[in-house]
Amino acid sequence: MIKHRDQIPSCDNCLLSEDSIFKHLTPEEHALVEKEKVCNSYKRGNVIYHEGSRTNGFYCINSGIIKIFKTGIDGREQIIAFAKKGGIIGYRSILSSELACSSAKVIEDATLCFIPGDTLIQLVKTNGNFSMAIMQQTCRELGEANSYITDIAQKTVRERLAEVLLNLKDTFDLDQDNVLQISLTREELANIVGTATESVIRLLSEFKHDKLIDLNGRKIKILDIKRLEKISNAFN
Amino acid sequence: MIKHRDQIPSCDNCLLSEDSIFKHLTPEEHALVEKEKVCNSYKRGNVIYHEGSRTNGFYCINSGIIKIFKTGIDGREQIIAFAKKGGIIGYRSILSSELACSSAKVIEDATLCFIPGDTLIQLVKTNGNFSMAIMQQTCRELGEANSYITDIAQKTVRERLAEVLLNLKDTFDLDQDNVLQISLTREELANIVGTATESVIRLLSEFKHDKLIDLNGRKIKILDIKRLEKISNAFN
DNA sequence: CGTGTGATTGACGCCTGTCAACGTCTGTGG
DNA sequence: CCACAGACGTTGACAGGCGTCAATCACACG
């Protein structure tokens, strides 16, 4: 499953970044994690872990973008979340001692550190601050998931697509030309919104026609945030 | 907001029950919580806490049933979860230091213990086992939320209704006559499934006609679990 | 140059939400 | 005890959003 094990990328300071959860560790704990971690590179399409599998560790993202998704009927993916630099993935099933409830796949070539599950549990049990930080991350994710449920249940596909574009903007930013800094296939977009690929294509064309966005292959330029917000019916 | 404060119900052992999260506390911690807790009774329809409000504690359910929901467009409720005896609610926003992301309302007359947020944070920081238990609960909820997202995004209303009925069966059990031990309005059912009240009514009639269930007001008798499972397209 | 993946467009129809009318039941007040 | 209001449940009509199927185009790659 893990490919490119031969390429050991340098990520000496991947656990030091300010926005990382590991900033709550003591120097000793930090050293422990440094010793235990295993760094690897992954190419677009590589699977980090599979839904339903037993995992024995979690991952810290040093670079690249990962999509987290569940596989539903007909093998259709439902994208639950993205992870980027500084984020951690796969910790949920470690903490709850369950099988992985989702899969993780590389969207943009990535470098990840694998950290054994025992180490995580050890840290959670002994370091109250780290524990609180992990808990807060989990709780925030839970809050987002609940919002998402309400959205999908109550909003139209059109509203959700507008909202997804805005969320992507917030998460991955725009470049100087207002182009979304993440490249997704139409199908992936559909799998976030929870609709058919064709519907996304039609609505994107419509948005383009209405001068809300501009399209160039997978590059999406955001032209009118205000009106997108209005369409998304943002109430949260 | 808190009514019936005059009625102090006896819940001396509400924190002792085997399936409660508090079983991980030391005797001293247990005594602390016993000292801090405030017990109250609530009637159907009472609101425990409101989405968007700042809460300063969480609740342990001694008896009764609570629904957790978010309010979407047009004030339509989306029911996220239920809580019953032994469960805790409202802890998420305490741990993540956010405003409540959902509301909690009584479905069946209930007795709850309020426990201050500081106490919770204290316990999480100092008791590794309790911390792990809370974390596990959060992670499990997160896993369920993710499944729910996939379901709502990919399944039809019919499939989801069948699934909801089965979930309710698992959570609230059946009596000796196979009747669901929770009483919900058609609108509440619709707000779980994420559809219109009329759709629920029509599909329930259809299920009844197909001898999958029997209806008597709000009493729902489950007749054919196997076929309901088939309809719900259970793949998880 | 053939092949495969992804993007696009059109046709079609069903699921499902909305609106409206009506029936049912319960509690309240006269 | 009856009338009435209000909440809830039910049914029918209707239309439109959106999923599905199919054909075609665009593009990269071996």
PDB file of N, CA and C (backbone and C1' of nucleotides) in Angstrom, chain B residues 156-157 195-196 198-199 202, chain C residues 15-21:
ATOM      1  N   THR B 156     -31.664   7.583  -1.449  1.00  0.00           N
ATOM      2  CA  THR B 156     -32.966   8.205  -1.671  1.00  0.00           C
ATOM      3  C   THR B 156     -33.687   8.371  -0.336  1.00  0.00           C
ATOM      4  N   VAL B 157     -34.728   9.152  -0.354  1.00  0.00           N
ATOM      5  CA  VAL B 157     -35.513   9.375   0.861  1.00  0.00           C
ATOM      6  C   VAL B 157     -36.059   8.042   1.373  1.00  0.00           C
ATOM      7  N   THR B 195     -36.197  15.388   4.866  1.00  0.00           N
ATOM      8  CA  THR B 195     -37.149  15.437   3.760  1.00  0.00           C
ATOM      9  C   THR B 195     -38.392  16.185   4.232  1.00  0.00           C
ATOM     10  N   ALA B 196     -39.424  16.197   3.380  1.00  0.00           N
ATOM     11  CA  ALA B 196     -40.658  16.885   3.741  1.00  0.00           C
ATOM     12  C   ALA B 196     -41.561  15.954   4.538  1.00  0.00           C
ATOM     13  N   GLU B 198     -44.683  15.466   4.277  1.00  0.00           N
ATOM     14  CA  GLU B 198     -45.583  14.716   3.398  1.00  0.00           C
ATOM     15  C   GLU B 198     -44.904  13.489   2.807  1.00  0.00           C
ATOM     16  N   SER B 199     -43.625  13.621   2.489  1.00  0.00           N
ATOM     17  CA  SER B 199     -42.908  12.472   1.928  1.00  0.00           C
ATOM     18  C   SER B 199     -42.827  11.343   2.939  1.00  0.00           C
ATOM     19  N   ARG B 202     -46.217   9.637   3.166  1.00  0.00           N
ATOM     20  CA  ARG B 202     -46.475   8.771   2.016  1.00  0.00           C
ATOM     21  C   ARG B 202     -45.659   7.491   2.085  1.00  0.00           C
TER      22      ARG B 202
ATOM     23  P    DC C  15     -39.509   7.098  -8.968  1.00  0.00           P
ATOM     24  O5'  DC C  15     -38.736   7.749  -7.740  1.00  0.00           O
ATOM     25  C5'  DC C  15     -37.377   8.099  -7.905  1.00  0.00           C
ATOM     26  C4'  DC C  15     -37.112   9.465  -7.291  1.00  0.00           C
ATOM     27  C3'  DC C  15     -37.679   9.637  -5.887  1.00  0.00           C
ATOM     28  O3'  DC C  15     -36.650  10.176  -5.078  1.00  0.00           O
ATOM     29  C1'  DC C  15     -38.376  11.434  -7.277  1.00  0.00           C
ATOM     30  P    DT C  16     -36.786  10.182  -3.505  1.00  0.00           P
ATOM     31  O5'  DT C  16     -37.311  11.648  -3.216  1.00  0.00           O
ATOM     32  C5'  DT C  16     -36.642  12.722  -3.852  1.00  0.00           C
ATOM     33  C4'  DT C  16     -37.417  14.005  -3.714  1.00  0.00           C
ATOM     34  C3'  DT C  16     -38.187  14.184  -2.397  1.00  0.00           C
ATOM     35  O3'  DT C  16     -37.955  15.483  -1.968  1.00  0.00           O
ATOM     36  C1'  DT C  16     -39.565  14.656  -4.194  1.00  0.00           C
ATOM     37  P    DG C  17     -38.040  15.911  -0.471  1.00  0.00           P
ATOM     38  O5'  DG C  17     -38.339  17.472  -0.623  1.00  0.00           O
ATOM     39  C5'  DG C  17     -37.632  18.204  -1.614  1.00  0.00           C
ATOM     40  C4'  DG C  17     -38.456  19.392  -2.065  1.00  0.00           C
ATOM     41  C3'  DG C  17     -39.196  20.094  -0.932  1.00  0.00           C
ATOM     42  O3'  DG C  17     -39.153  21.506  -1.137  1.00  0.00           O
ATOM     43  C1'  DG C  17     -40.754  19.326  -2.546  1.00  0.00           C
ATOM     44  P    DT C  18     -39.809  22.464  -0.081  1.00  0.00           P
ATOM     45  O5'  DT C  18     -41.152  22.930  -0.816  1.00  0.00           O
ATOM     46  C5'  DT C  18     -41.104  23.303  -2.183  1.00  0.00           C
ATOM     47  C4'  DT C  18     -42.495  23.709  -2.634  1.00  0.00           C
ATOM     48  C3'  DT C  18     -43.337  24.421  -1.569  1.00  0.00           C
ATOM     49  O3'  DT C  18     -43.937  25.572  -2.141  1.00  0.00           O
ATOM     50  C1'  DT C  18     -44.525  22.592  -2.472  1.00  0.00           C
ATOM     51  P    DC C  19     -44.670  26.646  -1.207  1.00  0.00           P
ATOM     52  O5'  DC C  19     -46.188  26.456  -1.630  1.00  0.00           O
ATOM     53  C5'  DC C  19     -46.510  26.258  -3.010  1.00  0.00           C
ATOM     54  C4'  DC C  19     -47.959  25.851  -3.141  1.00  0.00           C
ATOM     55  C3'  DC C  19     -48.894  26.457  -2.096  1.00  0.00           C
ATOM     56  O3'  DC C  19     -50.027  27.013  -2.750  1.00  0.00           O
ATOM     57  C1'  DC C  19     -49.150  24.112  -2.179  1.00  0.00           C
ATOM     58  P    DA C  20     -51.088  27.880  -1.927  1.00  0.00           P
ATOM     59  O5'  DA C  20     -52.326  26.885  -1.863  1.00  0.00           O
ATOM     60  C5'  DA C  20     -52.607  26.039  -2.959  1.00  0.00           C
ATOM     61  C4'  DA C  20     -53.663  25.021  -2.584  1.00  0.00           C
ATOM     62  C3'  DA C  20     -54.629  25.485  -1.487  1.00  0.00           C
ATOM     63  O3'  DA C  20     -55.952  25.195  -1.880  1.00  0.00           O
ATOM     64  C1'  DA C  20     -53.713  23.403  -0.923  1.00  0.00           C
ATOM     65  P    DA C  21     -57.182  25.846  -1.077  1.00  0.00           P
ATOM     66  O5'  DA C  21     -58.010  24.539  -0.701  1.00  0.00           O
ATOM     67  C5'  DA C  21     -58.077  23.462  -1.625  1.00  0.00           C
ATOM     68  C4'  DA C  21     -58.445  22.203  -0.887  1.00  0.00           C
ATOM     69  C3'  DA C  21     -59.481  22.411   0.232  1.00  0.00           C
ATOM     70  O3'  DA C  21     -60.551  21.503   0.078  1.00  0.00           O
ATOM     71  C1'  DA C  21     -57.598  21.228   1.043  1.00  0.00           C
TER      72       DA C  21
END
